[in-house]
């Protein structure tokens, strides 16, 4: 056995947002499992399974910001910007400090050529987590 001492980790920024949404901490196990299944399906490109699993997660826990955000991402992949916008807004209704939902709204705004809204949302992403969200830059 080799002892290397104590490692102390500190945040490099003082940000007000989160990369893990607060609503996830309150989600029942059934909702978390459905969200995880939906997230895997979304990553694999299986949009039908992703949509069904995310709908199941949201039925079990309607204020699940991570599930709403992934549903928004799914709508973006389908080219449904209105659906994406509504899903990201629901995510922020569940957890207004969830940076991923703000990033999603920035993408929707950019798709609609609303550069001021895109910049405002990107700035909010940076404000919420400057060290964690380089995509906002």
Short mmCIF file of N, CA and C in Angstrom, two decimals:
data_model
loop_
_atom_site.label_atom_id
_atom_site.label_comp_id
_atom_site.label_asym_id
_atom_site.label_seq_id
_atom_site.Cartn_x
_atom_site.Cartn_y
_atom_site.Cartn_z
N UNK A 1 0.84 -1.17 0.00
CA UNK A 1 0.00 0.00 0.00
C UNK A 1 0.89 1.24 0.00
N UNK A 2 0.50 2.19 -0.84
CA UNK A 2 1.22 3.45 -0.92
C UNK A 2 0.29 4.55 -0.42
N UNK A 3 0.75 5.33 0.52
CA UNK A 3 -0.03 6.46 1.02
C UNK A 3 0.45 7.72 0.32
N UNK A 4 -0.51 8.45 -0.22
CA UNK A 4 -0.15 9.67 -0.95
C UNK A 4 -0.58 10.94 -0.21
N UNK A 5 -1.17 10.79 0.95
CA UNK A 5 -1.60 11.95 1.71
C UNK A 5 -3.04 12.30 1.41
N UNK A 6 -3.42 13.49 1.77
CA UNK A 6 -4.80 13.96 1.61
C UNK A 6 -4.90 14.86 0.39
N UNK A 7 -5.92 14.63 -0.39
CA UNK A 7 -6.19 15.48 -1.55
C UNK A 7 -7.37 16.37 -1.19
N UNK A 8 -7.18 17.66 -1.29
CA UNK A 8 -8.23 18.62 -1.00
C UNK A 8 -8.68 19.24 -2.32
N UNK A 9 -10.00 19.20 -2.55
CA UNK A 9 -10.55 19.77 -3.77
C UNK A 9 -11.44 20.95 -3.41
N UNK A 10 -11.30 22.03 -4.17
CA UNK A 10 -12.11 23.22 -3.97
C UNK A 10 -12.66 23.68 -5.31
N UNK A 11 -13.85 24.25 -5.27
CA UNK A 11 -14.40 24.85 -6.49
C UNK A 11 -13.53 26.01 -6.90
N UNK A 12 -13.35 26.18 -8.20
CA UNK A 12 -12.55 27.31 -8.66
C UNK A 12 -13.41 28.55 -8.90
N UNK A 13 -14.72 28.36 -8.87
CA UNK A 13 -15.62 29.49 -9.07
C UNK A 13 -16.73 29.45 -8.02
N UNK A 14 -17.36 30.56 -7.84
CA UNK A 14 -18.54 30.63 -6.98
C UNK A 14 -19.74 30.86 -7.89
N UNK A 15 -20.35 29.78 -8.29
CA UNK A 15 -21.45 29.86 -9.23
C UNK A 15 -22.76 29.56 -8.51
N UNK A 16 -23.84 30.09 -9.05
CA UNK A 16 -25.14 29.90 -8.43
C UNK A 16 -25.97 28.79 -9.01
N UNK A 17 -25.50 28.16 -10.06
CA UNK A 17 -26.29 27.13 -10.73
C UNK A 17 -25.83 25.74 -10.37
N UNK A 18 -26.39 24.78 -11.09
CA UNK A 18 -26.04 23.40 -10.81
C UNK A 18 -25.98 22.59 -12.10
N UNK A 19 -25.13 21.57 -12.07
CA UNK A 19 -25.09 20.63 -13.18
C UNK A 19 -25.96 19.42 -12.88
N UNK A 20 -26.30 19.24 -11.62
CA UNK A 20 -27.26 18.23 -11.20
C UNK A 20 -28.47 19.00 -10.73
N UNK A 21 -29.62 18.75 -11.33
CA UNK A 21 -30.76 19.55 -10.94
C UNK A 21 -31.31 19.09 -9.59
N UNK A 22 -31.79 20.04 -8.84
CA UNK A 22 -32.31 19.78 -7.51
C UNK A 22 -33.48 18.81 -7.56
N UNK A 23 -34.29 18.89 -8.60
CA UNK A 23 -35.45 18.01 -8.71
C UNK A 23 -35.05 16.55 -8.84
N UNK A 24 -33.85 16.28 -9.34
CA UNK A 24 -33.37 14.90 -9.45
C UNK A 24 -33.20 14.26 -8.07
N UNK A 25 -32.83 15.09 -7.11
CA UNK A 25 -32.63 14.57 -5.76
C UNK A 25 -33.95 14.14 -5.12
N UNK A 26 -35.06 14.70 -5.60
CA UNK A 26 -36.38 14.36 -5.07
C UNK A 26 -37.10 13.32 -5.92
N UNK A 27 -36.53 12.94 -7.03
CA UNK A 27 -37.21 12.01 -7.94
C UNK A 27 -37.30 10.62 -7.33
N UNK A 28 -38.46 10.00 -7.42
CA UNK A 28 -38.57 8.62 -6.95
C UNK A 28 -37.74 7.68 -7.83
N UNK A 29 -37.42 6.55 -7.28
CA UNK A 29 -36.57 5.58 -7.97
C UNK A 29 -37.12 5.22 -9.36
N UNK A 30 -38.43 5.04 -9.44
CA UNK A 30 -39.06 4.69 -10.73
C UNK A 30 -38.77 5.77 -11.78
N UNK A 31 -38.87 7.02 -11.37
CA UNK A 31 -38.62 8.12 -12.30
C UNK A 31 -37.15 8.17 -12.71
N UNK A 32 -36.25 7.98 -11.75
CA UNK A 32 -34.81 7.99 -12.07
C UNK A 32 -34.44 6.88 -13.04
N UNK A 33 -34.99 5.70 -12.80
CA UNK A 33 -34.69 4.58 -13.71
C UNK A 33 -35.21 4.84 -15.11
N UNK A 34 -36.41 5.38 -15.21
CA UNK A 34 -36.97 5.68 -16.53
C UNK A 34 -36.14 6.77 -17.21
N UNK A 35 -35.72 7.78 -16.46
CA UNK A 35 -34.89 8.85 -17.04
C UNK A 35 -33.55 8.29 -17.53
N UNK A 36 -32.93 7.42 -16.72
CA UNK A 36 -31.65 6.82 -17.14
C UNK A 36 -31.83 6.00 -18.41
N UNK A 37 -32.92 5.26 -18.49
CA UNK A 37 -33.21 4.48 -19.70
C UNK A 37 -33.41 5.42 -20.90
N UNK A 38 -34.14 6.49 -20.68
CA UNK A 38 -34.37 7.46 -21.75
C UNK A 38 -33.08 8.13 -22.19
N UNK A 39 -32.23 8.45 -21.26
CA UNK A 39 -30.95 9.09 -21.58
C UNK A 39 -30.06 8.15 -22.40
N UNK A 40 -30.04 6.87 -22.01
CA UNK A 40 -29.25 5.89 -22.79
C UNK A 40 -29.81 5.75 -24.21
N UNK A 41 -31.12 5.67 -24.31
CA UNK A 41 -31.75 5.54 -25.64
C UNK A 41 -31.48 6.78 -26.49
N UNK A 42 -31.54 7.95 -25.88
CA UNK A 42 -31.27 9.19 -26.60
C UNK A 42 -29.83 9.21 -27.11
N UNK A 43 -28.90 8.80 -26.27
CA UNK A 43 -27.48 8.74 -26.67
C UNK A 43 -27.26 7.75 -27.81
N UNK A 44 -28.04 6.67 -27.80
CA UNK A 44 -27.91 5.65 -28.83
C UNK A 44 -28.66 6.02 -30.11
N UNK A 45 -29.42 7.12 -30.07
CA UNK A 45 -30.17 7.55 -31.25
C UNK A 45 -31.51 6.87 -31.41
N UNK A 46 -31.95 6.13 -30.38
CA UNK A 46 -33.25 5.46 -30.42
C UNK A 46 -34.30 6.43 -29.86
N UNK A 47 -34.78 7.31 -30.72
CA UNK A 47 -35.63 8.40 -30.26
C UNK A 47 -37.00 7.93 -29.77
N UNK A 48 -37.53 6.88 -30.37
CA UNK A 48 -38.84 6.38 -29.93
C UNK A 48 -38.77 5.83 -28.51
N UNK A 49 -37.74 5.00 -28.23
CA UNK A 49 -37.58 4.47 -26.88
C UNK A 49 -37.25 5.58 -25.89
N UNK A 50 -36.45 6.54 -26.33
CA UNK A 50 -36.10 7.66 -25.46
C UNK A 50 -37.35 8.44 -25.08
N UNK A 51 -38.20 8.72 -26.06
CA UNK A 51 -39.41 9.49 -25.79
C UNK A 51 -40.32 8.75 -24.83
N UNK A 52 -40.48 7.45 -25.02
CA UNK A 52 -41.35 6.66 -24.13
C UNK A 52 -40.80 6.64 -22.71
N UNK A 53 -39.49 6.44 -22.57
CA UNK A 53 -38.89 6.38 -21.24
C UNK A 53 -38.95 7.74 -20.54
N UNK A 54 -38.68 8.81 -21.28
CA UNK A 54 -38.73 10.14 -20.67
C UNK A 54 -40.16 10.50 -20.27
N UNK A 55 -41.14 10.12 -21.08
CA UNK A 55 -42.54 10.35 -20.72
C UNK A 55 -42.89 9.59 -19.44
N UNK A 56 -42.37 8.39 -19.31
CA UNK A 56 -42.59 7.61 -18.09
C UNK A 56 -41.96 8.28 -16.87
N UNK A 57 -40.76 8.81 -17.05
CA UNK A 57 -40.08 9.51 -15.96
C UNK A 57 -40.87 10.73 -15.54
N UNK A 58 -41.39 11.47 -16.51
CA UNK A 58 -42.13 12.69 -16.20
C UNK A 58 -43.51 12.40 -15.63
N UNK A 59 -44.08 11.26 -15.99
CA UNK A 59 -45.34 10.85 -15.39
C UNK A 59 -45.14 10.53 -13.91
N UNK A 60 -44.02 9.90 -13.60
CA UNK A 60 -43.72 9.55 -12.21
C UNK A 60 -43.27 10.75 -11.39
N UNK A 61 -42.65 11.73 -12.05
CA UNK A 61 -42.15 12.93 -11.34
C UNK A 61 -42.22 14.12 -12.29
N UNK A 62 -43.37 14.80 -12.34
CA UNK A 62 -43.58 15.87 -13.33
C UNK A 62 -42.62 17.06 -13.22
N UNK A 63 -41.97 17.26 -12.09
CA UNK A 63 -41.05 18.39 -11.94
C UNK A 63 -39.60 17.90 -11.99
N UNK A 64 -39.29 17.06 -12.95
CA UNK A 64 -37.97 16.44 -13.10
C UNK A 64 -37.20 17.20 -14.18
N UNK A 65 -36.40 18.18 -13.77
CA UNK A 65 -35.74 19.07 -14.73
C UNK A 65 -34.83 18.33 -15.70
N UNK A 66 -34.09 17.34 -15.23
CA UNK A 66 -33.19 16.60 -16.12
C UNK A 66 -33.97 15.85 -17.20
N UNK A 67 -35.11 15.28 -16.83
CA UNK A 67 -35.93 14.56 -17.80
C UNK A 67 -36.53 15.54 -18.81
N UNK A 68 -37.00 16.70 -18.33
CA UNK A 68 -37.53 17.71 -19.25
C UNK A 68 -36.43 18.19 -20.21
N UNK A 69 -35.22 18.37 -19.67
CA UNK A 69 -34.11 18.83 -20.51
C UNK A 69 -33.77 17.80 -21.58
N UNK A 70 -33.73 16.54 -21.20
CA UNK A 70 -33.46 15.51 -22.20
C UNK A 70 -34.59 15.39 -23.22
N UNK A 71 -35.82 15.61 -22.78
CA UNK A 71 -36.94 15.64 -23.73
C UNK A 71 -36.75 16.80 -24.70
N UNK A 72 -36.28 17.94 -24.21
CA UNK A 72 -35.97 19.06 -25.09
C UNK A 72 -34.89 18.71 -26.10
N UNK A 73 -33.85 18.01 -25.64
CA UNK A 73 -32.79 17.57 -26.56
C UNK A 73 -33.34 16.62 -27.61
N UNK A 74 -34.24 15.74 -27.19
CA UNK A 74 -34.87 14.82 -28.14
C UNK A 74 -35.64 15.61 -29.20
N UNK A 75 -36.40 16.59 -28.77
CA UNK A 75 -37.15 17.42 -29.73
C UNK A 75 -36.20 18.16 -30.67
N UNK A 76 -35.07 18.62 -30.16
CA UNK A 76 -34.08 19.27 -31.04
C UNK A 76 -33.61 18.30 -32.11
N UNK A 77 -33.33 17.06 -31.72
CA UNK A 77 -32.88 16.06 -32.70
C UNK A 77 -33.94 15.79 -33.76
N UNK A 78 -35.21 15.95 -33.39
CA UNK A 78 -36.31 15.73 -34.32
C UNK A 78 -36.62 16.98 -35.14
N UNK A 79 -35.95 18.09 -34.83
CA UNK A 79 -36.23 19.33 -35.53
C UNK A 79 -37.48 20.03 -35.03
N UNK A 80 -37.99 19.61 -33.89
CA UNK A 80 -39.20 20.19 -33.30
C UNK A 80 -38.77 21.26 -32.29
N UNK A 81 -38.54 22.47 -32.78
CA UNK A 81 -38.02 23.54 -31.93
C UNK A 81 -39.05 24.07 -30.95
N UNK A 82 -40.30 24.06 -31.33
CA UNK A 82 -41.36 24.48 -30.40
C UNK A 82 -41.45 23.49 -29.24
N UNK A 83 -41.43 22.20 -29.55
CA UNK A 83 -41.45 21.18 -28.49
C UNK A 83 -40.22 21.28 -27.60
N UNK A 84 -39.07 21.55 -28.20
CA UNK A 84 -37.84 21.71 -27.42
C UNK A 84 -37.96 22.91 -26.49
N UNK A 85 -38.43 24.03 -27.04
CA UNK A 85 -38.60 25.24 -26.23
C UNK A 85 -39.50 24.97 -25.02
N UNK A 86 -40.64 24.33 -25.25
CA UNK A 86 -41.57 24.05 -24.17
C UNK A 86 -40.96 23.12 -23.13
N UNK A 87 -40.22 22.12 -23.57
CA UNK A 87 -39.59 21.19 -22.63
C UNK A 87 -38.52 21.89 -21.79
N UNK A 88 -37.70 22.71 -22.42
CA UNK A 88 -36.67 23.44 -21.67
C UNK A 88 -37.31 24.42 -20.67
N UNK A 89 -38.43 25.05 -21.06
CA UNK A 89 -39.14 25.94 -20.13
C UNK A 89 -39.68 25.16 -18.94
N UNK A 90 -40.18 23.96 -19.19
CA UNK A 90 -40.66 23.11 -18.08
C UNK A 90 -39.51 22.74 -17.15
N UNK A 91 -38.34 22.47 -17.74
CA UNK A 91 -37.17 22.15 -16.92
C UNK A 91 -36.84 23.32 -15.99
N UNK A 92 -36.90 24.53 -16.53
CA UNK A 92 -36.59 25.71 -15.70
C UNK A 92 -37.69 25.98 -14.68
N UNK A 93 -38.91 25.60 -14.97
CA UNK A 93 -39.98 25.73 -13.98
C UNK A 93 -39.71 24.80 -12.80
N UNK A 94 -39.09 23.66 -13.07
CA UNK A 94 -38.75 22.70 -12.02
C UNK A 94 -37.50 23.12 -11.25
N UNK A 95 -36.53 23.70 -11.97
CA UNK A 95 -35.26 24.11 -11.33
C UNK A 95 -34.68 25.25 -12.16
N UNK A 96 -34.93 26.47 -11.75
CA UNK A 96 -34.53 27.63 -12.55
C UNK A 96 -33.02 27.81 -12.62
N UNK A 97 -32.27 27.12 -11.77
CA UNK A 97 -30.81 27.23 -11.81
C UNK A 97 -30.13 26.10 -12.57
N UNK A 98 -30.89 25.30 -13.31
CA UNK A 98 -30.33 24.16 -14.03
C UNK A 98 -29.73 24.65 -15.35
N UNK A 99 -28.41 24.72 -15.38
CA UNK A 99 -27.70 25.33 -16.51
C UNK A 99 -27.98 24.62 -17.84
N UNK A 100 -28.15 23.32 -17.83
CA UNK A 100 -28.37 22.58 -19.08
C UNK A 100 -29.65 23.03 -19.78
N UNK A 101 -30.68 23.38 -19.02
CA UNK A 101 -31.92 23.86 -19.62
C UNK A 101 -31.72 25.24 -20.25
N UNK A 102 -30.95 26.09 -19.59
CA UNK A 102 -30.64 27.40 -20.18
C UNK A 102 -29.85 27.23 -21.47
N UNK A 103 -28.92 26.27 -21.49
CA UNK A 103 -28.15 26.01 -22.70
C UNK A 103 -29.07 25.54 -23.83
N UNK A 104 -30.03 24.69 -23.50
CA UNK A 104 -30.99 24.24 -24.50
C UNK A 104 -31.79 25.39 -25.08
N UNK A 105 -32.21 26.32 -24.22
CA UNK A 105 -32.95 27.49 -24.71
C UNK A 105 -32.06 28.38 -25.58
N UNK A 106 -30.77 28.44 -25.27
CA UNK A 106 -29.84 29.20 -26.11
C UNK A 106 -29.76 28.59 -27.51
N UNK A 107 -29.74 27.27 -27.58
CA UNK A 107 -29.69 26.58 -28.87
C UNK A 107 -30.97 26.86 -29.67
N UNK A 108 -32.11 26.77 -29.00
CA UNK A 108 -33.39 27.04 -29.68
C UNK A 108 -33.41 28.48 -30.20
N UNK A 109 -32.97 29.42 -29.38
CA UNK A 109 -32.95 30.83 -29.80
C UNK A 109 -32.04 31.02 -31.00
N UNK A 110 -30.88 30.37 -30.99
CA UNK A 110 -29.95 30.49 -32.11
C UNK A 110 -30.57 29.91 -33.39
N UNK A 111 -31.30 28.81 -33.26
CA UNK A 111 -31.97 28.21 -34.42
C UNK A 111 -33.00 29.15 -35.03
N UNK A 112 -33.59 29.99 -34.17
CA UNK A 112 -34.58 30.96 -34.64
C UNK A 112 -33.95 32.31 -34.96
N UNK A 113 -32.63 32.35 -34.97
CA UNK A 113 -31.86 33.56 -35.27
C UNK A 113 -32.17 34.70 -34.30
N UNK A 114 -32.56 34.35 -33.10
CA UNK A 114 -32.80 35.35 -32.05
C UNK A 114 -31.50 35.47 -31.26
N UNK A 115 -30.59 36.25 -31.81
CA UNK A 115 -29.22 36.30 -31.27
C UNK A 115 -29.17 36.92 -29.88
N UNK A 116 -30.04 37.87 -29.60
CA UNK A 116 -30.03 38.48 -28.27
C UNK A 116 -30.44 37.46 -27.21
N UNK A 117 -31.50 36.71 -27.48
CA UNK A 117 -31.95 35.67 -26.54
C UNK A 117 -30.89 34.58 -26.41
N UNK A 118 -30.29 34.19 -27.52
CA UNK A 118 -29.23 33.18 -27.46
C UNK A 118 -28.07 33.65 -26.59
N UNK A 119 -27.67 34.91 -26.77
CA UNK A 119 -26.57 35.47 -25.97
C UNK A 119 -26.97 35.57 -24.50
N UNK A 120 -28.21 36.00 -24.23
CA UNK A 120 -28.66 36.11 -22.85
C UNK A 120 -28.66 34.75 -22.16
N UNK A 121 -29.15 33.74 -22.86
CA UNK A 121 -29.17 32.38 -22.27
C UNK A 121 -27.75 31.84 -22.09
N UNK A 122 -26.88 32.07 -23.06
CA UNK A 122 -25.49 31.61 -22.94
C UNK A 122 -24.81 32.32 -21.76
N UNK A 123 -25.09 33.59 -21.60
CA UNK A 123 -24.53 34.32 -20.45
C UNK A 123 -25.05 33.76 -19.13
N UNK A 124 -26.31 33.34 -19.11
CA UNK A 124 -26.87 32.73 -17.90
C UNK A 124 -26.18 31.39 -17.61
N UNK A 125 -25.90 30.61 -18.64
CA UNK A 125 -25.16 29.36 -18.46
C UNK A 125 -23.80 29.64 -17.84
N UNK A 126 -23.11 30.64 -18.36
CA UNK A 126 -21.79 31.00 -17.85
C UNK A 126 -21.89 31.51 -16.42
N UNK A 127 -22.89 32.32 -16.13
CA UNK A 127 -23.07 32.83 -14.77
C UNK A 127 -23.34 31.71 -13.77
N UNK A 128 -24.15 30.74 -14.18
CA UNK A 128 -24.52 29.66 -13.28
C UNK A 128 -23.37 28.70 -13.01
N UNK A 129 -22.51 28.49 -13.99
CA UNK A 129 -21.43 27.53 -13.80
C UNK A 129 -20.27 27.78 -14.73
N UNK A 130 -19.53 28.87 -14.55
CA UNK A 130 -18.48 29.23 -15.51
C UNK A 130 -17.38 28.18 -15.65
N UNK A 131 -17.08 27.47 -14.60
CA UNK A 131 -16.03 26.46 -14.68
C UNK A 131 -16.52 25.13 -15.19
N UNK A 132 -17.85 24.95 -15.23
CA UNK A 132 -18.42 23.66 -15.59
C UNK A 132 -19.07 23.65 -16.97
N UNK A 133 -19.35 24.81 -17.54
CA UNK A 133 -20.08 24.88 -18.78
C UNK A 133 -19.34 25.66 -19.85
N UNK A 134 -18.23 25.14 -20.34
CA UNK A 134 -17.50 25.88 -21.39
C UNK A 134 -18.30 26.04 -22.67
N UNK A 135 -19.33 25.21 -22.89
CA UNK A 135 -20.14 25.34 -24.11
C UNK A 135 -20.91 26.64 -24.14
N UNK A 136 -21.09 27.28 -22.99
CA UNK A 136 -21.81 28.55 -22.96
C UNK A 136 -20.99 29.69 -23.54
N UNK A 137 -19.68 29.47 -23.64
CA UNK A 137 -18.80 30.54 -24.11
C UNK A 137 -18.90 30.68 -25.60
#
